[in-house]
PDB file of C-alpha atoms in Angstrom:
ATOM      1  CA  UNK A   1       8.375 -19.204 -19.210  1.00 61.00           C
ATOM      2  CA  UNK A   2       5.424 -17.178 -19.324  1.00 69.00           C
ATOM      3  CA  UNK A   3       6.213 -13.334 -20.556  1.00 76.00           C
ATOM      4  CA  UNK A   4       5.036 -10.337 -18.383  1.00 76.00           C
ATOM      5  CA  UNK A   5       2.390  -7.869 -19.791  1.00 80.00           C
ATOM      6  CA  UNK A   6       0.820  -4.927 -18.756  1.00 79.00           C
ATOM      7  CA  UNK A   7      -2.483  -5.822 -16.668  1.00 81.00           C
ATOM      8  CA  UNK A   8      -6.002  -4.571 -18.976  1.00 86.00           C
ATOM      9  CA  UNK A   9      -6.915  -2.363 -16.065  1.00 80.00           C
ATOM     10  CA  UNK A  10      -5.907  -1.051 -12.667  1.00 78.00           C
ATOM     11  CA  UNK A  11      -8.409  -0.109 -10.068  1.00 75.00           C
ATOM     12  CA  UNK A  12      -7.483   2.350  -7.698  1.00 70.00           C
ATOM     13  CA  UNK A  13      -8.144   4.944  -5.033  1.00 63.00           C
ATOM     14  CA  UNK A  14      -9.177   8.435  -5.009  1.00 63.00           C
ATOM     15  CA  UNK A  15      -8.197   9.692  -2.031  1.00 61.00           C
ATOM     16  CA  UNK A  16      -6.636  12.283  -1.215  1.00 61.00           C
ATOM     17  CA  UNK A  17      -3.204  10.524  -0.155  1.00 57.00           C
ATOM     18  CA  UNK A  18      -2.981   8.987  -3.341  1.00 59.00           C
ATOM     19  CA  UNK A  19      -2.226  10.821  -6.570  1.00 67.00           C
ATOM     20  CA  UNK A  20      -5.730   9.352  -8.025  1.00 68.00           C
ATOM     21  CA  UNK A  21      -5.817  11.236 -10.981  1.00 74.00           C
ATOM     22  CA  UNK A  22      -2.637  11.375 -12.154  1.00 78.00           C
ATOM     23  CA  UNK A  23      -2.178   8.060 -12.205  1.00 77.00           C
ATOM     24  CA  UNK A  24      -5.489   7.519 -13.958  1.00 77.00           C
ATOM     25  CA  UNK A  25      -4.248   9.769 -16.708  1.00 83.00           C
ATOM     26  CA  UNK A  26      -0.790   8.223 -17.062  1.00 84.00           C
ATOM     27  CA  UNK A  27      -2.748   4.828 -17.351  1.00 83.00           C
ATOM     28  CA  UNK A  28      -4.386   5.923 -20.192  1.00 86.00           C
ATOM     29  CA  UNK A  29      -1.683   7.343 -21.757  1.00 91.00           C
ATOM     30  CA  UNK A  30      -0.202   3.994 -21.555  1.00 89.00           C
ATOM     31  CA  UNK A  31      -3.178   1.963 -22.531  1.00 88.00           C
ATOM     32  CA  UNK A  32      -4.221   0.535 -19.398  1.00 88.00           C
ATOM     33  CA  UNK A  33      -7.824   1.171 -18.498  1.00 87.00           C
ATOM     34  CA  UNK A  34      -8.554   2.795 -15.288  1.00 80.00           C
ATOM     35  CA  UNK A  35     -11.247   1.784 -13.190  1.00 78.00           C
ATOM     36  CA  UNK A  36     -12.069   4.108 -10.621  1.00 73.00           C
ATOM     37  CA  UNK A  37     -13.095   3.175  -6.781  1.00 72.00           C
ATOM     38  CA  UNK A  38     -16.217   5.983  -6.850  1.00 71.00           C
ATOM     39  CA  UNK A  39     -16.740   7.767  -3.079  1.00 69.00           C
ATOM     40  CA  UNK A  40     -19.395   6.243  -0.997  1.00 69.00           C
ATOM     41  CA  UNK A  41     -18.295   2.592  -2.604  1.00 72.00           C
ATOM     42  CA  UNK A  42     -15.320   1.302  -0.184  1.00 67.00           C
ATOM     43  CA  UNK A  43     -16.478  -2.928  -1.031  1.00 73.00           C
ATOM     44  CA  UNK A  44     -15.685  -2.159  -4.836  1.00 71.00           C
ATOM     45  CA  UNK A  45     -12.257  -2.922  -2.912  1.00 69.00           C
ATOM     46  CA  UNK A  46     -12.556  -3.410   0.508  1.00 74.00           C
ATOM     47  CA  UNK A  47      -8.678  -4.955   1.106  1.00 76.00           C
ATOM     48  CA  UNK A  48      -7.167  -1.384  -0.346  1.00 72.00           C
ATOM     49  CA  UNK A  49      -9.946   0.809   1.673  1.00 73.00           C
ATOM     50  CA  UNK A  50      -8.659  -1.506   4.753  1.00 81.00           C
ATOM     51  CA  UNK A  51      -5.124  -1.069   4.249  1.00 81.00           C
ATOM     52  CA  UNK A  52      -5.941   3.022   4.110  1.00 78.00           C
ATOM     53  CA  UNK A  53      -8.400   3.288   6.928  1.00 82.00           C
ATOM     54  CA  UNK A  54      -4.963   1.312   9.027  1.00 84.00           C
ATOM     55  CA  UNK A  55      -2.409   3.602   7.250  1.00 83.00           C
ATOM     56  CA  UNK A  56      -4.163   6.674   7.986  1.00 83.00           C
ATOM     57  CA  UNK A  57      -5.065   5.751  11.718  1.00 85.00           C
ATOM     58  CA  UNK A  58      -2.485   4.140  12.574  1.00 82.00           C
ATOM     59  CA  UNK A  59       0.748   6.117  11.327  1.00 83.00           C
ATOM     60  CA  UNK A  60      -0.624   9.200   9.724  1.00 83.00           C
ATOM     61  CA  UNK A  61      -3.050  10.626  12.276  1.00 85.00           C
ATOM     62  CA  UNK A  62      -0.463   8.688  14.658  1.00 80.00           C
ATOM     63  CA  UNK A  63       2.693  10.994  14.628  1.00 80.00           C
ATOM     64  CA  UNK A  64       3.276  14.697  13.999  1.00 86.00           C
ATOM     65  CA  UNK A  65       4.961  14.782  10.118  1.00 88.00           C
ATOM     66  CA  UNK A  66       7.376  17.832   9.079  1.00 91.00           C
ATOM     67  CA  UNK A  67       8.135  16.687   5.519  1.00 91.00           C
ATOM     68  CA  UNK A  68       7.134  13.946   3.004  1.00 89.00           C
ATOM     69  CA  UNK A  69      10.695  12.198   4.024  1.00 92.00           C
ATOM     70  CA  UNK A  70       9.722  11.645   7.509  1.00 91.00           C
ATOM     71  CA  UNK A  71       6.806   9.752   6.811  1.00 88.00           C
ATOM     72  CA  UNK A  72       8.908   7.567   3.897  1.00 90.00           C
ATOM     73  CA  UNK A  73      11.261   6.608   6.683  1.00 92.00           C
ATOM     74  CA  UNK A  74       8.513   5.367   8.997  1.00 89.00           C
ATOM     75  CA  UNK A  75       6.721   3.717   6.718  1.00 88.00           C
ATOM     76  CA  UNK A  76       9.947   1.799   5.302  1.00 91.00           C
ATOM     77  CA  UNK A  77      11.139   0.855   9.078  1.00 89.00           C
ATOM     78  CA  UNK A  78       7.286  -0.222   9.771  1.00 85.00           C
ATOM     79  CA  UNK A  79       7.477  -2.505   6.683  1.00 85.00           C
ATOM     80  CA  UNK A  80      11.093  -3.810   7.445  1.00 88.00           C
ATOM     81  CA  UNK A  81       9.611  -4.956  11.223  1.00 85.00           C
ATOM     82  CA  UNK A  82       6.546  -6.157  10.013  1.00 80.00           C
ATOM     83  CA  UNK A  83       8.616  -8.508   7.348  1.00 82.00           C
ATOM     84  CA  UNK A  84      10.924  -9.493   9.785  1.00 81.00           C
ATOM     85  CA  UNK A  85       8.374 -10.491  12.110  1.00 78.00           C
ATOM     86  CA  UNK A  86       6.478 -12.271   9.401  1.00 71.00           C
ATOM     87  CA  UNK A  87       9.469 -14.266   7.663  1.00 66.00           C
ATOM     88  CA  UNK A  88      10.343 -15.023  11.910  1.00 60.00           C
ATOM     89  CA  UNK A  89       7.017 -16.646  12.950  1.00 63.00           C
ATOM     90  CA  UNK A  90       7.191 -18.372   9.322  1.00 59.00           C
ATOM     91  CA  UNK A  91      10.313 -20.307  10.993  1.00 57.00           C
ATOM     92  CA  UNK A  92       8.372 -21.210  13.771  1.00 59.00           C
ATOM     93  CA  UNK A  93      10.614 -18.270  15.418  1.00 54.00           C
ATOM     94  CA  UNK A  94      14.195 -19.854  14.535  1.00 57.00           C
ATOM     95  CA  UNK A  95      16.500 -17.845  12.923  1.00 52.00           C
ATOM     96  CA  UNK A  96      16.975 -17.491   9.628  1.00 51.00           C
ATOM     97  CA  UNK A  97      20.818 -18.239   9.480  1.00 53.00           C
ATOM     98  CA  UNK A  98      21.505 -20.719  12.061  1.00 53.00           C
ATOM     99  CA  UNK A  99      17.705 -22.407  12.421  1.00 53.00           C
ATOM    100  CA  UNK A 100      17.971 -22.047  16.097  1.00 54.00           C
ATOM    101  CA  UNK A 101      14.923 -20.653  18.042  1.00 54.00           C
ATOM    102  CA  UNK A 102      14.863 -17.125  19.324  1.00 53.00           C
ATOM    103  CA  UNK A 103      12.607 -15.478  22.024  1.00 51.00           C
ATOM    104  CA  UNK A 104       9.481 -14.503  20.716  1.00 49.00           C
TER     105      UNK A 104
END
């Protein structure tokens, strides 16, 4: 089998959600290259900027945070639902243990 490595570079974010440069320092200290999404330049990546501009509009400006936790837990229950729903319609809506359909 192949044998994992560390990537030459990461591209990422610098918005204000994400820890941008941070990360870009502790890539360097590990000898991955950063390359930096620059503002004003959302196609250098446009999946990521997508996923943001949905996280942010969606969920953050969405709900009414008191703490970091809060938003962990909704975020983890979103994902959980969304998988659920995805690894359903991927059995044509059948369950997973017995194979039988269920009610979309």
């Amino acid at each position: 089998p192949a044998q994992a490595r560390e990537p030459d570079h990461i591209r990422s974010d610098n918005g204000p959600e994400f820890i941008a440069a941070g990360l870009q320092d502790w890539l360097t200290k590990v000898g991955i290259k950063p390359l930096r999404i620059y503002p004003g330049s959302p196609w250098e990546n446009g999946y990521n900027e997508s996923f943001n501009g949905t996280l942010r509009r969606e969920i953050l400006n969405a709900e009414w945070f008191t703490s970091l936790d809060q938003v962990q837990t909704v975020i983890k229950y979103l994902a959980q639902a969304i998988q659920a729903c995805s690894a359903a319609s991927g059995l044509g809506h059948a369950s997973a243990s017995t194979g039988n359909p269920t009610s979309k």
